[in-house]
Tab-separated table of C-alpha atoms and ligand atoms in Angstrom:
chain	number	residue	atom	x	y	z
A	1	UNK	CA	88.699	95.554	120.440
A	2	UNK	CA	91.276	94.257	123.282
A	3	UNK	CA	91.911	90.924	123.179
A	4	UNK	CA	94.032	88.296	124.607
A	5	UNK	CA	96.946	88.789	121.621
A	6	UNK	CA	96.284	92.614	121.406
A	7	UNK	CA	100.050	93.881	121.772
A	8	UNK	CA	100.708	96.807	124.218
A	9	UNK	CA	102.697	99.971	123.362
A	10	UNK	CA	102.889	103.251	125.154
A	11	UNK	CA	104.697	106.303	126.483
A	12	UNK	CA	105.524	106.878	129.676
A	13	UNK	CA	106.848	110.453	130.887
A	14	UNK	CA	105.069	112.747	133.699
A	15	UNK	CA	103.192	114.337	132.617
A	16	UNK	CA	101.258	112.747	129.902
A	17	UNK	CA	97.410	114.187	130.530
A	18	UNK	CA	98.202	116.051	126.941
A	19	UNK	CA	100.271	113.921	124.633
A	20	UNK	CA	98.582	113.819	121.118
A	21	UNK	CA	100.485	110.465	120.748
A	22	UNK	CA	97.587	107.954	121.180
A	23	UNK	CA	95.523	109.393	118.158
A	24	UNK	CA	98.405	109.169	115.904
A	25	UNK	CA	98.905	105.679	116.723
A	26	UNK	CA	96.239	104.134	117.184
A	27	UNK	CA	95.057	105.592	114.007
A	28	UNK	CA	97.729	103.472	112.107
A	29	UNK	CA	96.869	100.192	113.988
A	30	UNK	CA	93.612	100.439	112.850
A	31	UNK	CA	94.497	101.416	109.426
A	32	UNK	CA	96.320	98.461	109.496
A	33	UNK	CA	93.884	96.478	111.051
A	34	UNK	CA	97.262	95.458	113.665
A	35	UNK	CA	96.246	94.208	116.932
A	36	UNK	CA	97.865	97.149	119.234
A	37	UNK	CA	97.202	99.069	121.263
A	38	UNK	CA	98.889	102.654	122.705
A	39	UNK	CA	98.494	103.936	126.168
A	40	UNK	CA	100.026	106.905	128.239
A	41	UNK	CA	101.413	106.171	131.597
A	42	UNK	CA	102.216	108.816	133.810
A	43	UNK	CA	105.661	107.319	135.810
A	44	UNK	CA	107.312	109.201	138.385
A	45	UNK	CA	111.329	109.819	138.195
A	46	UNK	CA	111.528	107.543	140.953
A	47	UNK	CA	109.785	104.776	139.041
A	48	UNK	CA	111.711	104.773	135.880
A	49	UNK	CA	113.626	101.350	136.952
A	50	UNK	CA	110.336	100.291	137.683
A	51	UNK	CA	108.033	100.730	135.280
A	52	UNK	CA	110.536	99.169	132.401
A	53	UNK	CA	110.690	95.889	134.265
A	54	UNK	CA	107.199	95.820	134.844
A	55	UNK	CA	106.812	96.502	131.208
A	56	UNK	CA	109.304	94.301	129.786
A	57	UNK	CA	107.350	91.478	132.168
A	58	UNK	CA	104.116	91.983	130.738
A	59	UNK	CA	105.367	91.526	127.462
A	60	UNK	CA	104.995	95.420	125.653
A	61	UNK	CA	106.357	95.434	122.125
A	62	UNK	CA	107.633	98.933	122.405
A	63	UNK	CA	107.387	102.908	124.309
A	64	UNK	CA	107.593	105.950	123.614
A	65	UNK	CA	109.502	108.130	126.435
A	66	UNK	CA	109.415	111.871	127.198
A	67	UNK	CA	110.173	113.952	129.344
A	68	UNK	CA	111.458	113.798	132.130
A	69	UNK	CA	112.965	110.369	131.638
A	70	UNK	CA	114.748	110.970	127.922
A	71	UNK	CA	118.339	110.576	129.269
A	72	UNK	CA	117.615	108.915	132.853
A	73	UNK	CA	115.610	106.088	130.527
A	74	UNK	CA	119.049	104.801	129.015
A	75	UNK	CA	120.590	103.081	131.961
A	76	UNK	CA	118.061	100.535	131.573
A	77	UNK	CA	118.577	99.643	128.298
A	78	UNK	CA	120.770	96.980	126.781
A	79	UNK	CA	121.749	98.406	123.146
A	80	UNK	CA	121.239	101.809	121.689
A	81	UNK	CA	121.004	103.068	118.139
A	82	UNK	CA	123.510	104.602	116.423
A	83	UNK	CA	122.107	107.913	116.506
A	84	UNK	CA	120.421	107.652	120.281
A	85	UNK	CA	124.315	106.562	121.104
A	86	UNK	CA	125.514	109.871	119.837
A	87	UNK	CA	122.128	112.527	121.192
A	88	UNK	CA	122.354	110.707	124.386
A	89	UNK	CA	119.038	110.190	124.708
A	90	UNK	CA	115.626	107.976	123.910
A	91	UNK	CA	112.216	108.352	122.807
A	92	UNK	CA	111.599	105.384	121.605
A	93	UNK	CA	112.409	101.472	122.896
A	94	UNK	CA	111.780	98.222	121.220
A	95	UNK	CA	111.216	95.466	123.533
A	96	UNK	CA	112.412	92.448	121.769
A	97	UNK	CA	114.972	89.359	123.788
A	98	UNK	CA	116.936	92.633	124.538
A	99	UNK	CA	115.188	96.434	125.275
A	100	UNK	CA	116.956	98.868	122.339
A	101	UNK	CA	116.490	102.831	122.260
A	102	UNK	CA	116.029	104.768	119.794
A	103	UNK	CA	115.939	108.760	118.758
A	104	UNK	CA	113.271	109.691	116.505
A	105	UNK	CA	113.290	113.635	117.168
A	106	UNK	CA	115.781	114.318	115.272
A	107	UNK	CA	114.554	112.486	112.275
A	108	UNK	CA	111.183	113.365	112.650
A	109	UNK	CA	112.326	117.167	112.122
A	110	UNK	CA	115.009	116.238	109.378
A	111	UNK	CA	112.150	114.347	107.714
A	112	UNK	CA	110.104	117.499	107.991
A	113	UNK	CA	112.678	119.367	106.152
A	114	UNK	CA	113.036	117.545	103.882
A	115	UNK	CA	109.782	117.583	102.516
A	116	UNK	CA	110.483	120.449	101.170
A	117	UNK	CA	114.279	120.239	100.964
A	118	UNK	CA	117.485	117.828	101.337
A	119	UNK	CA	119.085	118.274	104.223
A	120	UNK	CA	122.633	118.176	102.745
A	121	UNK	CA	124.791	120.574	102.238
A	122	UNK	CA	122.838	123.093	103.631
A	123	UNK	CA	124.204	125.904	106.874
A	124	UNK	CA	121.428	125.161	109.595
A	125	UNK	CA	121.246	127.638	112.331
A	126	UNK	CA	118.892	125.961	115.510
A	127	UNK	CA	117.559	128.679	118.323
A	128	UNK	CA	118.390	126.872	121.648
A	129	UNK	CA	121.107	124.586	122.552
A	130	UNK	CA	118.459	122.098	124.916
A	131	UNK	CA	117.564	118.658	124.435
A	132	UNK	CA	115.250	119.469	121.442
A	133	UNK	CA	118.199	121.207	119.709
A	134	UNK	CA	120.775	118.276	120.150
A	135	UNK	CA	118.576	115.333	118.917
A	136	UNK	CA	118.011	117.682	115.849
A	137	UNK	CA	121.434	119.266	115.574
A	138	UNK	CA	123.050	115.650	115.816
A	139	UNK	CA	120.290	114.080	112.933
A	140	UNK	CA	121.100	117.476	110.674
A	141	UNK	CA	124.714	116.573	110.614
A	142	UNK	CA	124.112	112.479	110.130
A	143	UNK	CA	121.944	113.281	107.031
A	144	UNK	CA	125.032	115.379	105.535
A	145	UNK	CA	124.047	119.219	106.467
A	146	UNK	CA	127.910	121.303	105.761
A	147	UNK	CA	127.533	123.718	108.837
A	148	UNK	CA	125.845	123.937	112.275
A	149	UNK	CA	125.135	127.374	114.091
A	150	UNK	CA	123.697	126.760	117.217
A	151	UNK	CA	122.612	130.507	118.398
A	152	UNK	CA	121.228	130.544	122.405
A	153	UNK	CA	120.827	133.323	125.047
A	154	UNK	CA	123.693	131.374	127.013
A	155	UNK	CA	126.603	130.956	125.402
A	156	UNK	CA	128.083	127.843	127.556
A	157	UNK	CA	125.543	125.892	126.758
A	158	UNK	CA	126.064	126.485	122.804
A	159	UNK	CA	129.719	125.874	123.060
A	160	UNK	CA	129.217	122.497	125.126
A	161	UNK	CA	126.694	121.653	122.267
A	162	UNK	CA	129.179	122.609	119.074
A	163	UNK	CA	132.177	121.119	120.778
A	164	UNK	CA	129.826	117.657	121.073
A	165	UNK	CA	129.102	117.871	117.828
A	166	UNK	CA	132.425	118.449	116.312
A	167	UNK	CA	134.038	116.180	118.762
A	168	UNK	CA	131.632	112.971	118.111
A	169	UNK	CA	131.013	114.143	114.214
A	170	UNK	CA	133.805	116.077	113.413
A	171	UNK	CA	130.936	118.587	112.142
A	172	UNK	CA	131.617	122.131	111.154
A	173	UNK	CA	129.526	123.926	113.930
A	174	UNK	CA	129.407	126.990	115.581
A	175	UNK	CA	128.100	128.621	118.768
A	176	UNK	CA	126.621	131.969	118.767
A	177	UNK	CA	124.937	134.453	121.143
A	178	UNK	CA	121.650	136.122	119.959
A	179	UNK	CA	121.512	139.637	118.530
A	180	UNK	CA	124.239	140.479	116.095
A	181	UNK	CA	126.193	137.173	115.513
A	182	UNK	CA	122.874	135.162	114.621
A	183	UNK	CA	122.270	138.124	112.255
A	184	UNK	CA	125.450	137.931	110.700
A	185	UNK	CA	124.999	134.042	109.830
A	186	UNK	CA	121.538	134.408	108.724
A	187	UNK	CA	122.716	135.976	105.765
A	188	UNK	CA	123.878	132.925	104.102
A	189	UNK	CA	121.859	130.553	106.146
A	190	UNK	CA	119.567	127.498	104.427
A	191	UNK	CA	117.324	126.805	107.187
A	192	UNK	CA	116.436	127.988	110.570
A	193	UNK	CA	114.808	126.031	113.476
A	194	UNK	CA	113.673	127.392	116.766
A	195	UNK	CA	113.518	124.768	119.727
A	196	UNK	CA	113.240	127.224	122.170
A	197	UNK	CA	109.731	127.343	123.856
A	198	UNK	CA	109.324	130.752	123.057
A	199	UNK	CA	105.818	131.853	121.719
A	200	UNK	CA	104.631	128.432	123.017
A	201	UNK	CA	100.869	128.280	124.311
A	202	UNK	CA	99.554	130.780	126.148
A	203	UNK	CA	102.772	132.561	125.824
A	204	UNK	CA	101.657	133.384	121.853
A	205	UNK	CA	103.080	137.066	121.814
A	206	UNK	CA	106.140	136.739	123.184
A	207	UNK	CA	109.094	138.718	121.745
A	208	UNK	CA	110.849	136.610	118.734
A	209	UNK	CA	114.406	136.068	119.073
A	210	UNK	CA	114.411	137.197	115.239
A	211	UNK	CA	112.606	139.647	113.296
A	212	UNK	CA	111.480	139.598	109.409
A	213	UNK	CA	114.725	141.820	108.482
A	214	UNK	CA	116.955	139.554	109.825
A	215	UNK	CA	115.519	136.441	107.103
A	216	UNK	CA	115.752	136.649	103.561
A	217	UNK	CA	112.769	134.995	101.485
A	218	UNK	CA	115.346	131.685	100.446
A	219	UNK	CA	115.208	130.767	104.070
A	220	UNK	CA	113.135	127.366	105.102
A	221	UNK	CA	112.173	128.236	109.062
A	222	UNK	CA	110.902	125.240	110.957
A	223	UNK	CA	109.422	126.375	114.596
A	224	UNK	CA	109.123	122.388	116.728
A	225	UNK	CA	105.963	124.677	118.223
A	226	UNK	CA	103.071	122.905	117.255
A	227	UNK	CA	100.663	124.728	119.689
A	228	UNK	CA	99.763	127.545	117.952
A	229	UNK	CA	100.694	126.341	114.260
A	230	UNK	CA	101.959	129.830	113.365
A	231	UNK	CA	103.951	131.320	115.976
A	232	UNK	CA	105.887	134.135	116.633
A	233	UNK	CA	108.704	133.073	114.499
A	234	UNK	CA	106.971	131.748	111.670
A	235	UNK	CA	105.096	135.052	111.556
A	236	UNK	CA	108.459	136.968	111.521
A	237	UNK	CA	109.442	134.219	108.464
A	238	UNK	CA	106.251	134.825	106.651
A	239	UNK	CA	106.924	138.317	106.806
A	240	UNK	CA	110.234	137.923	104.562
A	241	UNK	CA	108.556	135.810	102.010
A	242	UNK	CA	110.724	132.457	103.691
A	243	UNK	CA	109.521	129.263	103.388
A	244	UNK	CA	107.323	127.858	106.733
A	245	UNK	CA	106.977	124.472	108.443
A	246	UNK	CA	105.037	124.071	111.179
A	247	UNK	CA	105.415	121.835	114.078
A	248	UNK	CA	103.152	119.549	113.868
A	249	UNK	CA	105.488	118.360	111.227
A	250	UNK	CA	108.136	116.920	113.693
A	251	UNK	CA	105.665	115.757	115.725
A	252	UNK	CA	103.997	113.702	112.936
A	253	UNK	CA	107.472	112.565	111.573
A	254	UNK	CA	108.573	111.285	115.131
A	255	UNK	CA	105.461	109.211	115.711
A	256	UNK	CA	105.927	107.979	111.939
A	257	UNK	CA	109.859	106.461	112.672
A	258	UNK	CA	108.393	104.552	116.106
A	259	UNK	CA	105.771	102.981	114.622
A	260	UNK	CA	107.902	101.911	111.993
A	261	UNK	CA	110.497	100.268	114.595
A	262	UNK	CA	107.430	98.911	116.555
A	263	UNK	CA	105.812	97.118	113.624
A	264	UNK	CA	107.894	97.262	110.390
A	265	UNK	CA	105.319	99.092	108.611
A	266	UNK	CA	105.158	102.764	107.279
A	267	UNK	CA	101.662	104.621	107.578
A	268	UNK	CA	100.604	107.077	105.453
A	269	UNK	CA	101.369	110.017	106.759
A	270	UNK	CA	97.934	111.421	105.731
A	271	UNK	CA	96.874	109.085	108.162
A	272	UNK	CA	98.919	110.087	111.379
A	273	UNK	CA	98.419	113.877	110.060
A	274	UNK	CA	94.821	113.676	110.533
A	275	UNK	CA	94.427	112.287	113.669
A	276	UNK	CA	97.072	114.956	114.890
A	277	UNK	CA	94.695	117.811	113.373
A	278	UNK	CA	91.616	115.978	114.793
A	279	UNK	CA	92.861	116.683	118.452
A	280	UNK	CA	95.349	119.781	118.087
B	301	ATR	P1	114.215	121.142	125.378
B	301	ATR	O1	114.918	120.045	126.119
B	301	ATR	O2	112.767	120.875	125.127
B	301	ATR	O3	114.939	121.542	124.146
B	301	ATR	P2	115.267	122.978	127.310
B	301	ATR	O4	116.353	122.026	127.603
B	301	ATR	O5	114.545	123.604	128.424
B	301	ATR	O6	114.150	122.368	126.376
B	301	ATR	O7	115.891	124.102	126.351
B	301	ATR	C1	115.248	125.225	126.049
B	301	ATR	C2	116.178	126.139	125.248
B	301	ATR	O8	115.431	127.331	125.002
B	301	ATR	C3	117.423	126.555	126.005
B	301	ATR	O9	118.486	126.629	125.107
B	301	ATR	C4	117.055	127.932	126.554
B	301	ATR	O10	118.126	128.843	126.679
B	301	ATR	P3	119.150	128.809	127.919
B	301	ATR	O11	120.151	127.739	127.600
B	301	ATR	O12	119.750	130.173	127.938
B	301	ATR	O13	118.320	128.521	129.130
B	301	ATR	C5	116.132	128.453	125.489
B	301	ATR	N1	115.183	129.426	126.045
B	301	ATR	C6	114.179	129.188	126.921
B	301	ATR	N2	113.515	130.326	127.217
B	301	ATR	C7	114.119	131.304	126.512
B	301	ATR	C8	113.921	132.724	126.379
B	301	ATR	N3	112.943	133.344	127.052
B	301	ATR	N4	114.759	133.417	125.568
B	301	ATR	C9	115.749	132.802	124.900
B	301	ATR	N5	115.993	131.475	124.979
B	301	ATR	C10	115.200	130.732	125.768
C-alpha cells in the first residue's frame, strides 16, 4: 500500500509504455517488505532539466534513466561514479543532499558473465561500437579482461570507441570491420557479445553478423537481446557447441546493482528473475 512515508523511485526515458523495470523492482520491495515504490515516467528531451528538479523536490530516493536521456541526463548531476565518469553516461541516480549517477549496464552484463566465468584475463570481442557496447566494453576492462575487439559495420565508430578505451584505460583494444577480421580474432576469442539490435523483435530472422563456423565450442556468447531469448546469434553459438547467455541476464543484473545503490540491500536474484519471466 502507498502511504505517506512510501519512498518514490522510477525511470524516466521516452518511451517507457514497455520497460519490464517495475516488476523487477517492485518485486524486491515487497520481498523486503521496504516501503517503495517504482514508477515509469515518460519525459520528453525537452523536459530532462525539468523533470530532475521536480523530482529532486518531491523528495525521490533514486531513477533509473534510458534512453534517450543516458548522456543528456549528466549535466544535471552533481557527482558521478567512477565508472559512469569514464562510459559517459547514466542509468541510474541516487538522490541523496547531492544527485550522483551511476552505470549499471556494464556491470549488469559483466555480472552475467561471470556467472559462468571471470571476466579477467579473457579477449572479449563486442558486435557494435553504440552506447550498449561502451558501458560494457568500459566495465569488461575495469573488471581486468586482457584484450578488447570491438568489431562494427562502421569502422569510425570502432576506432573512436578503442582509442577511448585505450586512452582513458590504457586497455589493449582493437577495432575491427565485420567479415574476415572478426573471423580472424574469433579464433582465440573468450567471449563474444552482440549489442547490436540485430535479430531483435519482430526482426527474429535477420541475417547474423556471425555464423556457427566462425565460433568454436570454448566460446561464452552473450546476445543483450532479451526479446526473443534465443536469437539469431545465440542460435549460430548453439550450433558450435559454445556456451549461451541470454539477455535477460543483463537486464536482471542491471536492475540488481540499482536497487542495491537505492536501498543497500541485495535481492535474490531468483527474485528479480521471476518477475522478469512473469512479464517477458
Ligand atoms: P545502443 O546505444 O543501444 O548500443 P546504437 O547506438 O544504435 O544502440 O548502436 C547500435 C550498434 O549496432 C551500432 O554499432 C550499429 O552499427 P553502426 O555504427 O554501423 O551504425 C550496429 N548496427 C545496427 N544495425 C546494424 C546492422 N543491420 N548490421 C550491423 N550492425 C548494425
Amino acid at each position: 500500500m502507498i502511504t505517506g512515508q512510501t519512498k518514490l523511485t522510477g525511470l524516466i526515458g521516452d518511451p517507457v509504455e514497455h520497460t519490464l523495470s517495475p516488476y523487477m523492482h517492485n518485486a524486491g520491495f515487497s520481498y523486503f517488505r521496504l516501503d517503495y515504490v517504482y514508477v515509469p515516467f515518460q519525459v520528453k528531451k525537452e523536459n530532462l532539466k525539468k523533470a530532475i528538479e521536480g523530482a529532486r523536490s518531491l523528495g525521490f530516493k533514486g531513477l533509473n534513466v534510458t534512453i534517450p536521456h543516458k548522456i543528456e541526463i549528466i549535466q544535471y548531476l552533481d557527482i558521478l561514479s567512477n565508472n559512469a565518469e569514464l562510459i559517459g553516461a547514466v542509468n541510474t541516480i541516487k538522490f541523496d543532499d547531492e544527485i550522483k549517477g551511476y552505470n549499471t549496464d556494464g556491470l549488469g552484463a559483466v555480472r552475467a558473465i561471470e556467472e559462468i566465468e571471470p571476466i579477467k584475463n579473457k579477449k572479449i570481442i563486442i558486435l557494435g561500437a553504440g552506447g550498449a557496447s561502451r558501458a560494457i566494453s568500459f566495465q569488461c576492462i575495469l573488471n581486468g579482461a586482457s584484450e578488447i575487439i570491438i568489431a562494427n559495420r562502421t569502422y569510425d565508430k570502432a576506432l573512436k570507441l578503442t582509442k577511448n578505451l585505450i586512452d582513458k584505460l590504457d586497455a589493449d583494444a582493437k577495432a575491427v570491420t565485420l567479415g574476415d577480421e572478426l573471423k580472424h580474432e574469433l579464433v582465440d576469442g573468450d567471449i563474444l557479445i552482440n549489442t547490436t539490435p540485430l535479430g531483435m523483435h519482430p526482426h527474429i530472422n535477420q541475417k547474423p553478423l556471425i555464423t556457427s563456423d566462425m565460433l568454436h565450442e570454448d566460446l561464452i556468447v552473450n546476445d543483450i537481446i532479451y526479446n526473443p531469448t534465443e536469437t539469431v546469434h545465440l542460435k549460430e553459438a548453439i550450433k558450435a557447441g559454445a556456451k549461451t547467455i541470454h539477455g535477460i541476464k543483463m537486464l536482471l543484473y542491471q536492475g540488481i546493482e540499482s536497487f542495491k545503490i537505492w536501498t543497500g540491500r541485495e535481492p535474490p536474484v531468483k527474485i528479480f528473475e521471476k518477475a522478469l519471466r512473469d512479464h517477458i
